[in-house]
Amino acid sequence: MHPDDKTITKDDLDIVTLQSILMNGIYNDLGFMVRGNQLMILVEAQSTWSANIIVRSLIYLMSTYQDYFTNNKIQLYGSKKADMPKPELYVIYTGEKEHHPDILSLKDEFFPDTDCCIDAKVKIIYLSDSDDIINQYIGFCRVFNEQVALHGRTLTAAKEIIRICRDKNLLTEYLSEREKEVEDIMLTLFDQEKIWNIERDNIRATALADGISQGAAEKEQNMIVGMLKENVNINTIAKVAQMTVEQVAAIGKKAAVL
């Protein structure tokens, strides 16, 4: 993100990721403040393209700013101009670039023909020829998707993902040090998704058999609310429930979970 800056170390970074879905109403992938609180960087990972990426990033930014102002006792209703870090918004996109832009603009996407009073810009990071950690992560995600498509969500897939990534020098150091841990994490996620899929299919099968779609819908919503309360990633829930992220968020808000 800032390859020319060779002086910043991990000790100069403070994590400000929104952690609790129950307390904040939303949570993001990664947020950190750089030395001296002069720069705040928020990063999201996305496997499918959606212009709504920028809306979510803006919401995360405002929530992070709110926490920053509260934690630093900054008064926004006084006459003194607030001291705040400069924001940078990024999305690591693991899909193909195709016709997608390098910069996603709120105004250009949602209000292209009007004089909009607000804009926000997100830099999209795609796979490139670089060997940096971000490109390795994108490569890992692609290997993950390929092997799951071939072997399903199994131990074979988990082992093949790690083997191929080692051969391709993708996150090699991390995977070598934590191979068993990474396998266990993947298998746990696979098992959870199987359970959720079975539960979802049972609910929908009951609805078809009994002709009681309203009751089935309520059961499915209860399952989604339960997953939200367990801090399951909202993108994962959307995939399992075969819904959009916005639909899952709406259920969470209605249930006062979000």
XYZ file of N, CA and C in Angstrom:
774
model
N 0.817 -1.208 0.000
C 0.000 0.000 0.000
C 0.856 1.265 0.000
N 1.962 1.186 0.748
C 2.941 2.281 0.750
C 4.331 1.668 0.639
N 4.649 1.084 -0.497
C 5.916 0.351 -0.634
C 7.161 1.221 -0.493
N 7.034 2.525 -0.706
C 8.203 3.400 -0.615
C 8.591 3.713 0.820
N 7.687 3.488 1.747
C 7.973 3.786 3.151
C 8.618 2.559 3.801
N 9.914 2.628 4.013
C 10.666 1.503 4.568
C 10.868 1.619 6.077
N 10.334 2.674 6.678
C 10.621 2.929 8.097
C 9.543 2.398 9.035
N 8.341 2.170 8.514
C 7.244 1.717 9.368
C 7.397 0.234 9.694
N 7.260 -0.118 10.956
C 7.287 -1.510 11.401
C 5.940 -1.851 12.032
N 5.767 -3.104 12.387
C 4.499 -3.518 12.991
C 4.264 -2.828 14.337
N 5.344 -2.404 14.987
C 5.200 -1.697 16.255
C 4.610 -0.302 16.070
N 4.622 0.193 14.827
C 4.071 1.522 14.545
C 2.599 1.457 14.151
N 2.010 0.264 14.187
C 0.623 0.094 13.777
C -0.269 -0.235 14.964
N -1.414 0.409 15.017
C -2.428 0.116 16.033
C -3.684 -0.397 15.334
N -4.131 -1.590 15.710
C -5.300 -2.184 15.079
C -6.569 -1.473 15.566
N -7.411 -1.069 14.627
C -8.678 -0.407 14.969
C -9.850 -1.101 14.269
N -9.673 -2.374 13.955
C -10.745 -3.135 13.309
C -11.975 -3.160 14.212
N -13.142 -2.980 13.615
C -14.396 -3.060 14.362
C -14.626 -4.522 14.720
N -14.592 -4.846 16.005
C -14.543 -6.238 16.419
C -15.898 -6.875 16.689
N -16.744 -6.214 17.463
C -17.942 -6.874 17.978
C -19.174 -6.525 17.181
N -19.777 -7.539 16.572
C -20.998 -7.294 15.807
C -22.153 -6.902 16.720
N -22.122 -7.356 17.978
C -23.215 -7.052 18.892
C -23.145 -5.622 19.399
N -21.959 -5.083 19.566
C -21.818 -3.750 20.129
C -21.757 -2.670 19.046
N -21.150 -2.974 17.938
C -20.970 -1.955 16.906
C -22.034 -1.996 15.819
N -22.735 -3.118 15.718
C -23.722 -3.242 14.673
C -23.119 -3.684 13.355
N -21.855 -3.432 13.128
C -21.151 -3.872 11.932
C -19.739 -4.262 12.335
N -19.070 -4.994 11.484
C -17.649 -5.252 11.692
C -16.990 -5.417 10.343
N -15.736 -5.031 10.285
C -15.020 -5.057 9.007
C -13.865 -6.036 9.058
N -13.110 -6.114 7.963
C -12.035 -7.101 7.876
C -10.763 -6.640 8.581
N -10.333 -5.420 8.296
C -9.081 -4.939 8.883
C -9.055 -3.419 8.899
N -8.666 -2.881 10.028
C -8.449 -1.442 10.145
C -7.242 -1.210 11.026
N -6.364 -0.285 10.623
C -5.222 0.013 11.484
C -4.803 1.470 11.330
N -4.253 1.987 12.421
C -3.746 3.344 12.471
C -2.224 3.279 12.369
N -1.652 4.188 11.587
C -0.208 4.231 11.404
C 0.385 5.255 12.344
N 1.597 5.020 12.743
C 2.348 5.821 13.696
C 1.883 7.284 13.811
N 1.609 7.699 15.047
C 1.242 9.085 15.302
C -0.207 9.407 14.985
N -1.021 8.395 14.669
C -2.439 8.613 14.369
C -2.657 9.590 13.222
N -1.722 9.645 12.288
C -1.867 10.555 11.152
C -2.546 9.890 9.953
N -2.551 8.575 9.924
C -3.099 7.852 8.786
C -3.894 6.659 9.283
N -5.110 6.517 8.772
C -5.957 5.385 9.134
C -6.309 4.620 7.859
N -6.013 3.327 7.855
C -6.226 2.502 6.677
C -7.248 1.404 6.990
N -8.271 1.315 6.157
C -9.276 0.265 6.283
C -9.200 -0.620 5.035
N -9.173 -1.928 5.255
C -8.998 -2.875 4.160
C -10.100 -3.934 4.218
N -10.722 -4.182 3.077
C -11.715 -5.237 2.954
C -11.247 -6.254 1.912
N -11.678 -7.493 2.072
C -11.413 -8.532 1.070
C -12.743 -8.920 0.433
N -12.747 -9.051 -0.883
C -13.986 -9.302 -1.609
C -13.723 -10.310 -2.718
N -14.563 -11.346 -2.806
C -14.388 -12.349 -3.855
C -15.364 -12.156 -5.007
N -16.467 -11.461 -4.762
C -17.442 -11.163 -5.814
C -17.608 -9.652 -5.922
N -17.797 -9.176 -7.137
C -17.839 -7.731 -7.358
C -19.201 -7.158 -7.006
N -19.189 -6.011 -6.343
C -20.416 -5.277 -6.043
C -20.061 -3.819 -5.808
N -20.821 -2.922 -6.411
C -20.601 -1.497 -6.184
C -20.886 -1.124 -4.736
N -21.625 -1.989 -4.032
C -21.940 -1.719 -2.633
C -20.706 -1.787 -1.735
N -19.605 -2.281 -2.283
C -18.347 -2.311 -1.533
C -18.042 -0.929 -0.961
N -18.223 0.079 -1.775
C -17.842 1.423 -1.347
C -18.780 1.951 -0.267
N -20.054 1.571 -0.326
C -21.003 1.998 0.706
C -20.618 1.376 2.041
N -20.314 0.080 2.021
C -19.910 -0.586 3.256
C -18.614 0.007 3.801
N -17.669 0.293 2.907
C -16.398 0.880 3.346
C -16.616 2.231 4.009
N -17.540 3.018 3.468
C -17.838 4.325 4.043
C -18.482 4.180 5.415
N -19.364 3.205 5.568
C -19.978 2.943 6.875
C -18.916 2.530 7.890
N -17.999 1.635 7.472
C -16.923 1.215 8.367
C -16.059 2.407 8.769
N -15.787 3.279 7.808
C -14.956 4.448 8.084
C -15.611 5.351 9.121
N -16.887 5.632 8.943
C -17.576 6.519 9.875
C -17.659 5.893 11.275
N -17.883 4.580 11.327
C -17.933 3.909 12.632
C -16.570 3.930 13.313
N -15.511 3.766 12.521
C -14.156 3.799 13.076
C -13.810 5.206 13.553
N -14.204 6.207 12.771
C -13.999 7.590 13.209
C -14.748 7.864 14.511
N -15.959 7.365 14.615
C -16.746 7.583 15.827
C -16.022 7.014 17.043
N -15.481 5.799 16.885
C -14.711 5.206 17.982
C -13.470 6.047 18.289
N -12.817 6.531 17.233
C -11.606 7.336 17.414
C -11.911 8.613 18.192
N -12.965 9.306 17.829
C -13.327 10.546 18.510
C -13.696 10.285 19.970
N -14.412 9.190 20.201
C -14.804 8.853 21.574
C -13.589 8.493 22.415
N -12.735 7.625 21.892
C -11.557 7.178 22.653
C -10.578 8.307 22.940
N -10.525 9.283 22.043
C -9.597 10.404 22.220
C -10.260 11.644 22.793
N -11.528 11.481 23.217
C -12.282 12.571 23.856
C -12.280 13.844 22.997
N -12.508 13.660 21.715
C -12.547 14.784 20.784
C -13.977 15.296 20.678
N -14.161 16.567 20.955
C -15.484 17.179 20.977
C -15.818 17.730 19.591
N -16.833 17.166 18.967
C -17.213 17.595 17.617
C -18.194 18.763 17.612
N -18.729 19.102 18.772
C -19.708 20.186 18.824
C -19.100 21.501 19.291
N -17.808 21.490 19.534
C -17.130 22.719 19.912
C -16.666 23.499 18.689
N -16.055 24.645 18.917
C -15.604 25.493 17.811
C -14.238 25.076 17.269
N -13.474 24.328 18.070
C -12.152 23.903 17.639
C -12.243 22.804 16.596
N -11.473 22.949 15.527
C -11.478 21.926 14.482
C -10.902 20.616 15.006
N -11.603 19.535 14.749
C -11.182 18.233 15.259
C -9.910 17.764 14.572
N -9.033 17.160 15.344
C -7.815 16.552 14.809
C -8.151 15.115 14.453
N -8.027 14.755 13.192
C -8.406 13.413 12.773
C -7.414 12.862 11.759
N -7.223 11.538 11.757
C -6.276 10.923 10.822
C -6.827 10.891 9.398
N -5.927 10.975 8.447
C -6.309 10.884 7.039
C -6.716 9.443 6.730
N -7.857 9.251 6.060
C -8.284 7.884 5.756
C -7.815 7.406 4.394
N -7.579 6.104 4.301
C -7.342 5.445 3.022
C -8.167 4.163 3.017
N -8.939 3.967 1.966
C -9.819 2.814 1.864
C -9.343 1.894 0.743
N -9.259 0.604 1.047
C -8.797 -0.376 0.069
C -9.731 -1.585 0.060
N -9.847 -2.199 -1.097
C -10.505 -3.498 -1.214
C -9.559 -4.429 -1.953
N -9.261 -5.572 -1.334
C -8.474 -6.611 -1.995
C -9.457 -7.511 -2.720
N -9.456 -7.432 -4.044
C -10.417 -8.186 -4.849
C -9.747 -9.439 -5.391
N -10.289 -10.604 -5.017
C -9.646 -11.865 -5.379
C -10.184 -12.457 -6.684
N -11.183 -11.786 -7.278
C -11.695 -12.241 -8.567
C -10.876 -11.666 -9.714
N -11.376 -11.850 -10.930
C -10.694 -11.326 -12.110
C -10.971 -9.834 -12.262
N -9.985 -9.080 -12.734
C -10.148 -7.635 -12.886
C -11.193 -7.300 -13.943
N -11.111 -7.955 -15.095
C -12.028 -7.717 -16.198
C -12.164 -6.220 -16.483
N -13.381 -5.702 -16.447
C -13.609 -4.294 -16.766
C -13.714 -3.425 -15.513
N -13.434 -3.983 -14.359
C -13.612 -3.250 -13.111
C -12.572 -2.129 -12.979
N -12.934 -1.031 -12.324
C -12.032 0.124 -12.214
C -10.966 -0.076 -11.144
N -9.935 0.759 -11.198
C -8.898 0.753 -10.162
C -9.335 1.548 -8.938
N -10.194 2.534 -9.158
C -10.737 3.343 -8.085
C -12.254 3.295 -8.161
N -12.890 2.962 -7.060
C -14.344 2.932 -7.005
C -14.823 4.188 -6.284
N -15.595 5.009 -6.978
C -16.058 6.288 -6.441
C -17.546 6.226 -6.109
N -17.895 6.682 -4.927
C -19.303 6.719 -4.511
C -20.126 7.577 -5.466
N -19.623 8.756 -5.775
C -20.348 9.668 -6.660
C -20.501 9.069 -8.055
N -19.421 8.549 -8.608
C -19.466 8.026 -9.970
C -20.390 6.819 -10.087
N -20.419 5.986 -9.042
C -21.232 4.772 -9.098
C -22.708 5.025 -8.836
N -22.994 5.903 -7.876
C -24.379 6.061 -7.433
C -25.037 7.374 -7.869
N -24.244 8.401 -8.101
C -24.805 9.710 -8.474
C -24.019 10.329 -9.629
N -23.877 9.615 -10.738
C -22.982 10.067 -11.807
C -23.431 11.344 -12.515
N -24.716 11.597 -12.540
C -25.219 12.742 -13.302
C -25.769 13.856 -12.414
N -25.360 13.859 -11.162
C -25.858 14.874 -10.237
C -24.702 15.534 -9.507
N -24.990 16.662 -8.905
C -24.002 17.371 -8.114
C -24.107 16.884 -6.674
N -23.466 15.751 -6.411
C -23.570 15.112 -5.099
C -22.714 15.844 -4.073
N -23.217 15.968 -2.863
C -22.500 16.715 -1.820
C -21.433 15.876 -1.125
N -21.345 14.595 -1.449
C -20.367 13.740 -0.775
C -19.773 12.747 -1.764
N -18.522 12.403 -1.539
C -17.876 11.377 -2.339
C -16.904 10.610 -1.456
N -16.622 9.405 -1.815
C -15.606 8.585 -1.147
C -14.998 7.700 -2.217
N -13.718 7.402 -2.074
C -13.029 6.617 -3.081
C -12.298 5.440 -2.426
N -12.489 4.290 -3.036
C -11.844 3.071 -2.560
C -10.889 2.579 -3.639
N -9.654 2.318 -3.250
C -8.686 1.759 -4.195
C -8.846 0.244 -4.224
N -9.015 -0.305 -5.436
C -9.176 -1.743 -5.591
C -7.824 -2.370 -5.924
N -7.451 -3.394 -5.169
C -6.185 -4.089 -5.384
C -6.471 -5.439 -6.031
N -5.908 -5.636 -7.210
C -6.093 -6.885 -7.951
C -4.789 -7.694 -7.929
N -4.887 -8.933 -8.408
C -3.695 -9.761 -8.547
C -2.740 -9.121 -9.552
N -1.463 -9.062 -9.185
C -0.459 -8.484 -10.077
C 0.776 -9.390 -10.083
N 1.831 -8.923 -10.715
C 3.066 -9.713 -10.796
C 3.931 -9.566 -9.541
N 3.521 -8.732 -8.632
C 4.291 -8.504 -7.415
C 4.283 -9.747 -6.527
N 5.310 -9.881 -5.689
C 5.391 -11.010 -4.765
C 5.100 -10.573 -3.340
N 4.402 -9.438 -3.187
C 4.137 -8.953 -1.838
C 3.047 -9.788 -1.167
N 2.803 -9.503 0.112
C 1.901 -10.335 0.914
C 0.471 -10.287 0.393
N 0.053 -9.157 -0.180
C -1.316 -9.039 -0.684
C -1.521 -9.956 -1.884
N -0.555 -9.955 -2.806
C -0.669 -10.832 -3.963
C -0.610 -12.304 -3.556
N 0.166 -12.606 -2.543
C 0.203 -13.974 -2.049
C -1.154 -14.367 -1.469
N -1.791 -13.432 -0.784
C -3.115 -13.697 -0.214
C -4.133 -13.956 -1.330
N -4.107 -13.126 -2.373
C -5.027 -13.311 -3.489
C -4.781 -14.666 -4.153
N -3.500 -15.008 -4.330
C -3.163 -16.304 -4.898
C -3.672 -17.450 -4.042
N -3.544 -17.309 -2.724
C -4.049 -18.318 -1.789
C -5.557 -18.502 -1.969
N -6.285 -17.395 -2.056
C -7.740 -17.461 -2.206
C -8.134 -18.186 -3.486
N -7.376 -17.950 -4.546
C -7.694 -18.605 -5.820
C -7.409 -20.106 -5.758
N -6.307 -20.465 -5.119
C -6.009 -21.894 -4.940
C -7.093 -22.540 -4.082
N -7.496 -21.851 -3.042
C -8.551 -22.338 -2.143
C -9.812 -22.655 -2.945
N -10.272 -21.702 -3.745
C -11.505 -21.891 -4.523
C -11.377 -23.036 -5.521
N -10.212 -23.146 -6.165
C -9.998 -24.205 -7.152
C -10.050 -25.591 -6.501
N -9.395 -25.739 -5.351
C -9.332 -27.045 -4.706
C -10.655 -27.444 -4.064
N -11.376 -26.483 -3.554
C -12.706 -26.783 -3.011
C -13.640 -27.219 -4.136
N -13.500 -26.583 -5.300
C -14.312 -26.983 -6.453
C -13.984 -28.413 -6.881
N -12.710 -28.824 -6.748
C -12.284 -30.166 -7.163
C -12.610 -31.235 -6.123
N -12.357 -30.934 -4.850
C -12.420 -31.957 -3.800
C -13.534 -31.720 -2.782
N -14.291 -30.639 -2.942
C -15.283 -30.328 -1.936
C -14.622 -29.783 -0.685
N -15.405 -29.586 0.335
C -14.867 -29.027 1.589
C -14.420 -30.190 2.479
N -13.240 -30.717 2.144
C -12.725 -31.936 2.767
C -11.288 -31.724 3.234
N -10.793 -32.737 3.983
C -9.402 -32.710 4.424
C -8.469 -32.758 3.215
N -8.855 -33.497 2.185
C -8.039 -33.553 0.963
C -7.863 -32.160 0.377
N -8.946 -31.404 0.314
C -8.873 -30.031 -0.207
C -7.950 -29.183 0.658
N -8.083 -29.291 1.984
C -7.256 -28.503 2.895
C -5.774 -28.813 2.695
N -5.443 -30.109 2.589
C -4.044 -30.495 2.404
C -3.518 -30.043 1.046
N -4.344 -30.160 0.007
C -3.922 -29.739 -1.324
C -3.714 -28.219 -1.387
N -4.562 -27.475 -0.712
C -4.423 -26.014 -0.672
C -3.057 -25.641 -0.100
N -2.709 -26.275 1.018
C -1.434 -25.968 1.661
C -0.268 -26.416 0.793
N -0.361 -27.613 0.199
C 0.730 -28.131 -0.639
C 0.967 -27.234 -1.854
N -0.102 -26.884 -2.553
C 0.029 -26.076 -3.770
C 0.549 -24.685 -3.428
N 0.075 -24.116 -2.341
C 0.544 -22.787 -1.952
C 2.027 -22.805 -1.604
N 2.477 -23.868 -0.986
C 3.911 -24.002 -0.712
C 4.702 -24.063 -2.015
N 4.209 -24.864 -2.965
C 4.897 -25.001 -4.252
C 4.955 -23.677 -4.996
N 3.915 -22.874 -4.853
C 3.842 -21.588 -5.543
C 4.397 -20.442 -4.707
N 4.928 -20.782 -3.529
C 5.492 -19.780 -2.628
C 4.449 -18.735 -2.221
N 3.265 -19.222 -1.861
C 2.181 -18.356 -1.411
C 2.000 -18.530 0.094
N 2.290 -17.505 0.848
C 2.174 -17.526 2.312
C 2.943 -18.702 2.902
N 4.069 -19.033 2.274
C 4.826 -20.235 2.644
C 5.253 -20.240 4.106
N 5.797 -19.123 4.567
C 6.300 -19.070 5.944
C 5.174 -19.302 6.947
N 4.057 -18.637 6.730
C 2.920 -18.780 7.651
C 2.372 -20.201 7.619
N 2.182 -20.752 6.437
C 1.607 -22.090 6.313
C 2.537 -23.158 6.863
N 3.848 -22.966 6.695
C 4.811 -23.942 7.209
C 4.807 -23.967 8.729
N 4.691 -22.796 9.335
C 4.722 -22.700 10.793
C 3.419 -23.176 11.433
N 2.302 -23.045 10.682
C 1.001 -23.327 11.291
C 0.160 -24.276 10.435
N 0.794 -25.246 9.837
C 0.080 -26.134 8.918
C -1.109 -26.822 9.582
N -0.882 -27.442 10.726
C -1.968 -28.162 11.412
C -3.064 -27.192 11.833
N -2.682 -26.030 12.318
C -3.665 -25.035 12.742
C -4.522 -24.568 11.564
N -3.874 -24.329 10.426
C -4.607 -23.887 9.237
C -5.557 -24.979 8.765
N -5.091 -26.236 8.771
C -5.959 -27.358 8.391
C -7.179 -27.424 9.298
N -6.957 -27.325 10.596
C -8.055 -27.413 11.563
C -9.058 -26.272 11.362
N -8.543 -25.065 11.091
C -9.429 -23.915 10.872
C -10.299 -24.154 9.644
N -9.682 -24.605 8.543
C -10.435 -24.848 7.312
C -11.481 -25.938 7.515
N -11.099 -27.022 8.198
C -12.044 -28.118 8.411
C -13.194 -27.681 9.308
N -12.899 -26.853 10.298
C -13.956 -26.328 11.168
C -14.940 -25.490 10.365
N -14.415 -24.622 9.504
C -15.275 -23.805 8.655
C -16.083 -24.673 7.702
N -15.435 -25.706 7.134
C -16.146 -26.609 6.227
C -17.301 -27.295 6.955
N -17.023 -27.801 8.164
C -18.046 -28.517 8.935
C -19.204 -27.593 9.300
N -18.878 -26.368 9.703
C -19.929 -25.420 10.059
C -20.826 -25.137 8.865
N -20.200 -24.955 7.702
C -20.984 -24.644 6.512
C -21.875 -25.826 6.133
N -21.379 -27.064 6.292
C -22.201 -28.239 6.008
C -23.432 -28.262 6.910
N -23.225 -27.978 8.200
C -24.331 -27.984 9.154
C -25.355 -26.920 8.781
N -24.850 -25.720 8.456
C -25.768 -24.636 8.086
C -26.534 -24.977 6.815
N -25.842 -25.582 5.845
C -26.503 -25.945 4.593
C -27.579 -27.002 4.822
N -27.263 -27.979 5.671
C -28.241 -29.024 5.982
C -29.457 -28.413 6.659
N -29.210 -27.528 7.620
C -30.308 -26.877 8.342
C -31.154 -26.045 7.389
N -30.480 -25.305 6.501
C -31.202 -24.477 5.536
C -32.061 -25.339 4.624
N -31.488 -26.451 4.123
C -32.231 -27.324 3.218
C -33.414 -27.984 3.929
N -33.223 -28.353 5.200
C -34.314 -28.951 5.966
C -35.469 -27.975 6.138
N -35.124 -26.730 6.421
C -36.155 -25.692 6.596
C -36.950 -25.518 5.310
N -36.231 -25.441 4.197
C -36.909 -25.214 2.919
C -37.701 -26.442 2.482
N -37.190 -27.651 2.782
C -37.923 -28.879 2.452
C -39.212 -28.964 3.254
N -39.151 -28.580 4.523
C -40.343 -28.570 5.370
C -41.383 -27.601 4.830
N -40.893 -26.479 4.364
C -41.807 -25.476 3.813
C -42.545 -26.026 2.596
N -41.833 -26.740 1.729
C -42.452 -27.291 0.526
C -43.440 -28.405 0.878
N -43.063 -29.243 1.858
C -43.905 -30.368 2.232
C -45.181 -29.916 2.930
N -45.053 -28.922 3.802
C -46.188 -28.479 4.610
C -46.946 -27.318 3.989
N -46.296 -26.683 3.029
C -46.931 -25.523 2.429
C -47.005 -24.338 3.376
N -46.102 -24.283 4.349
C -46.127 -23.194 5.335
C -44.864 -22.370 5.137
N -44.863 -21.539 4.127
C -43.653 -20.784 3.792
C -43.309 -19.761 4.854
N -44.337 -19.183 5.514
C -44.068 -18.153 6.517
C -43.300 -18.726 7.698
N -43.735 -19.926 8.161
C -43.056 -20.548 9.292
C -41.632 -20.928 8.937
N -41.421 -21.425 7.716
C -40.078 -21.781 7.280
C -39.203 -20.549 7.181
N -39.779 -19.471 6.690
C -39.015 -18.228 6.573
C -38.563 -17.751 7.945
N -39.446 -17.884 8.931
C -39.092 -17.465 10.298
C -37.975 -18.337 10.854
N -38.022 -19.637 10.579
C -36.961 -20.534 11.047
C -35.629 -20.174 10.410
N -35.677 -19.858 9.105
C -34.450 -19.509 8.409
C -33.877 -18.208 8.955
N -34.753 -17.261 9.251
C -34.292 -15.998 9.821
C -33.705 -16.217 11.207
N -34.301 -17.118 11.989
C -33.759 -17.427 13.314
C -32.370 -18.042 13.209
N -32.181 -18.899 12.184
C -30.861 -19.489 11.964
C -29.845 -18.396 11.651
N -30.235 -17.434 10.812
C -29.336 -16.346 10.439
C -29.009 -15.486 11.651
N -30.015 -15.181 12.457
C -29.796 -14.382 13.667
C -28.834 -15.104 14.613
N -29.009 -16.417 14.736
C -28.112 -17.190 15.591
C -26.677 -17.138 15.109
N -26.489 -17.215 13.794
C -25.140 -17.130 13.233
C -24.536 -15.750 13.475
N -25.354 -14.711 13.354
C -24.866 -13.357 13.615
C -24.426 -13.208 15.072
N -25.196 -13.782 15.975
C -24.860 -13.689 17.399
C -23.562 -14.436 17.725
N -23.243 -15.440 16.895
C -21.995 -16.191 17.088
C -20.815 -15.531 16.382
N -21.073 -14.289 15.856
C -20.020 -13.516 15.175
C -19.520 -14.181 13.894
N -20.384 -14.951 13.235
C -20.018 -15.517 11.939
C -19.955 -14.381 10.923
N -18.952 -14.402 10.054
C -18.788 -13.353 9.056
C -20.043 -13.225 8.204
N -20.498 -11.994 8.006
C -21.758 -11.750 7.305
C -21.691 -12.215 5.852
N -20.518 -12.175 5.232
C -20.374 -12.669 3.862
C -20.571 -14.188 3.803
N -20.067 -14.879 4.825
C -20.260 -16.329 4.902
C -21.730 -16.673 5.084
N -22.411 -15.914 5.954
C -23.836 -16.146 6.184
C -24.622 -15.950 4.890
N -24.294 -14.884 4.166
C -24.991 -14.597 2.910
C -24.824 -15.747 1.922
N -23.607 -16.302 1.874
C -23.343 -17.408 0.948
C -24.134 -18.648 1.341
N -24.128 -18.973 2.629
C -24.832 -20.162 3.111
C -26.342 -20.018 2.918
N -26.866 -18.835 3.221
C -28.307 -18.606 3.136
C -28.769 -18.302 1.721
N -27.801 -18.175 0.808
C -28.102 -17.829 -0.584
C -28.864 -16.509 -0.656
N -28.333 -15.543 0.081
C -28.892 -14.202 0.117
C -27.795 -13.197 -0.183
N -28.176 -11.951 -0.350
C -27.181 -10.886 -0.456
C -26.774 -10.452 0.940
N -25.637 -9.780 1.031
C -25.180 -9.257 2.319
C -26.213 -8.283 2.880
N -26.810 -7.498 1.997
C -27.802 -6.508 2.427
C -29.040 -7.181 3.028
N -29.456 -8.318 2.460
C -30.613 -9.035 2.998
C -30.316 -9.603 4.387
N -29.113 -10.146 4.556
C -28.709 -10.661 5.860
C -28.648 -9.528 6.882
N -28.081 -8.397 6.471
C -27.988 -7.235 7.366
C -29.365 -6.753 7.784
N -30.326 -6.774 6.858
C -31.679 -6.337 7.170
C -32.315 -7.233 8.218
N -32.083 -8.558 8.121
C -32.610 -9.500 9.120
C -31.978 -9.222 10.482
N -30.644 -8.962 10.467
C -29.948 -8.667 11.716
C -30.460 -7.411 12.382
N -30.712 -6.383 11.600
C -31.215 -5.119 12.154
C -32.621 -5.283 12.724
N -33.450 -6.041 11.997
C -34.821 -6.273 12.467
C -34.817 -6.997 13.794
N -33.857 -7.908 13.970
C -33.755 -8.675 15.209
C -32.940 -7.965 16.282
N -32.511 -6.723 15.975
C -31.719 -5.914 16.908
C -30.372 -6.553 17.222
N -29.872 -7.337 16.268
C -28.532 -7.914 16.415
C -27.518 -6.987 15.795
N -27.900 -6.330 14.704
C -27.013 -5.385 14.027
C -27.370 -3.968 14.447
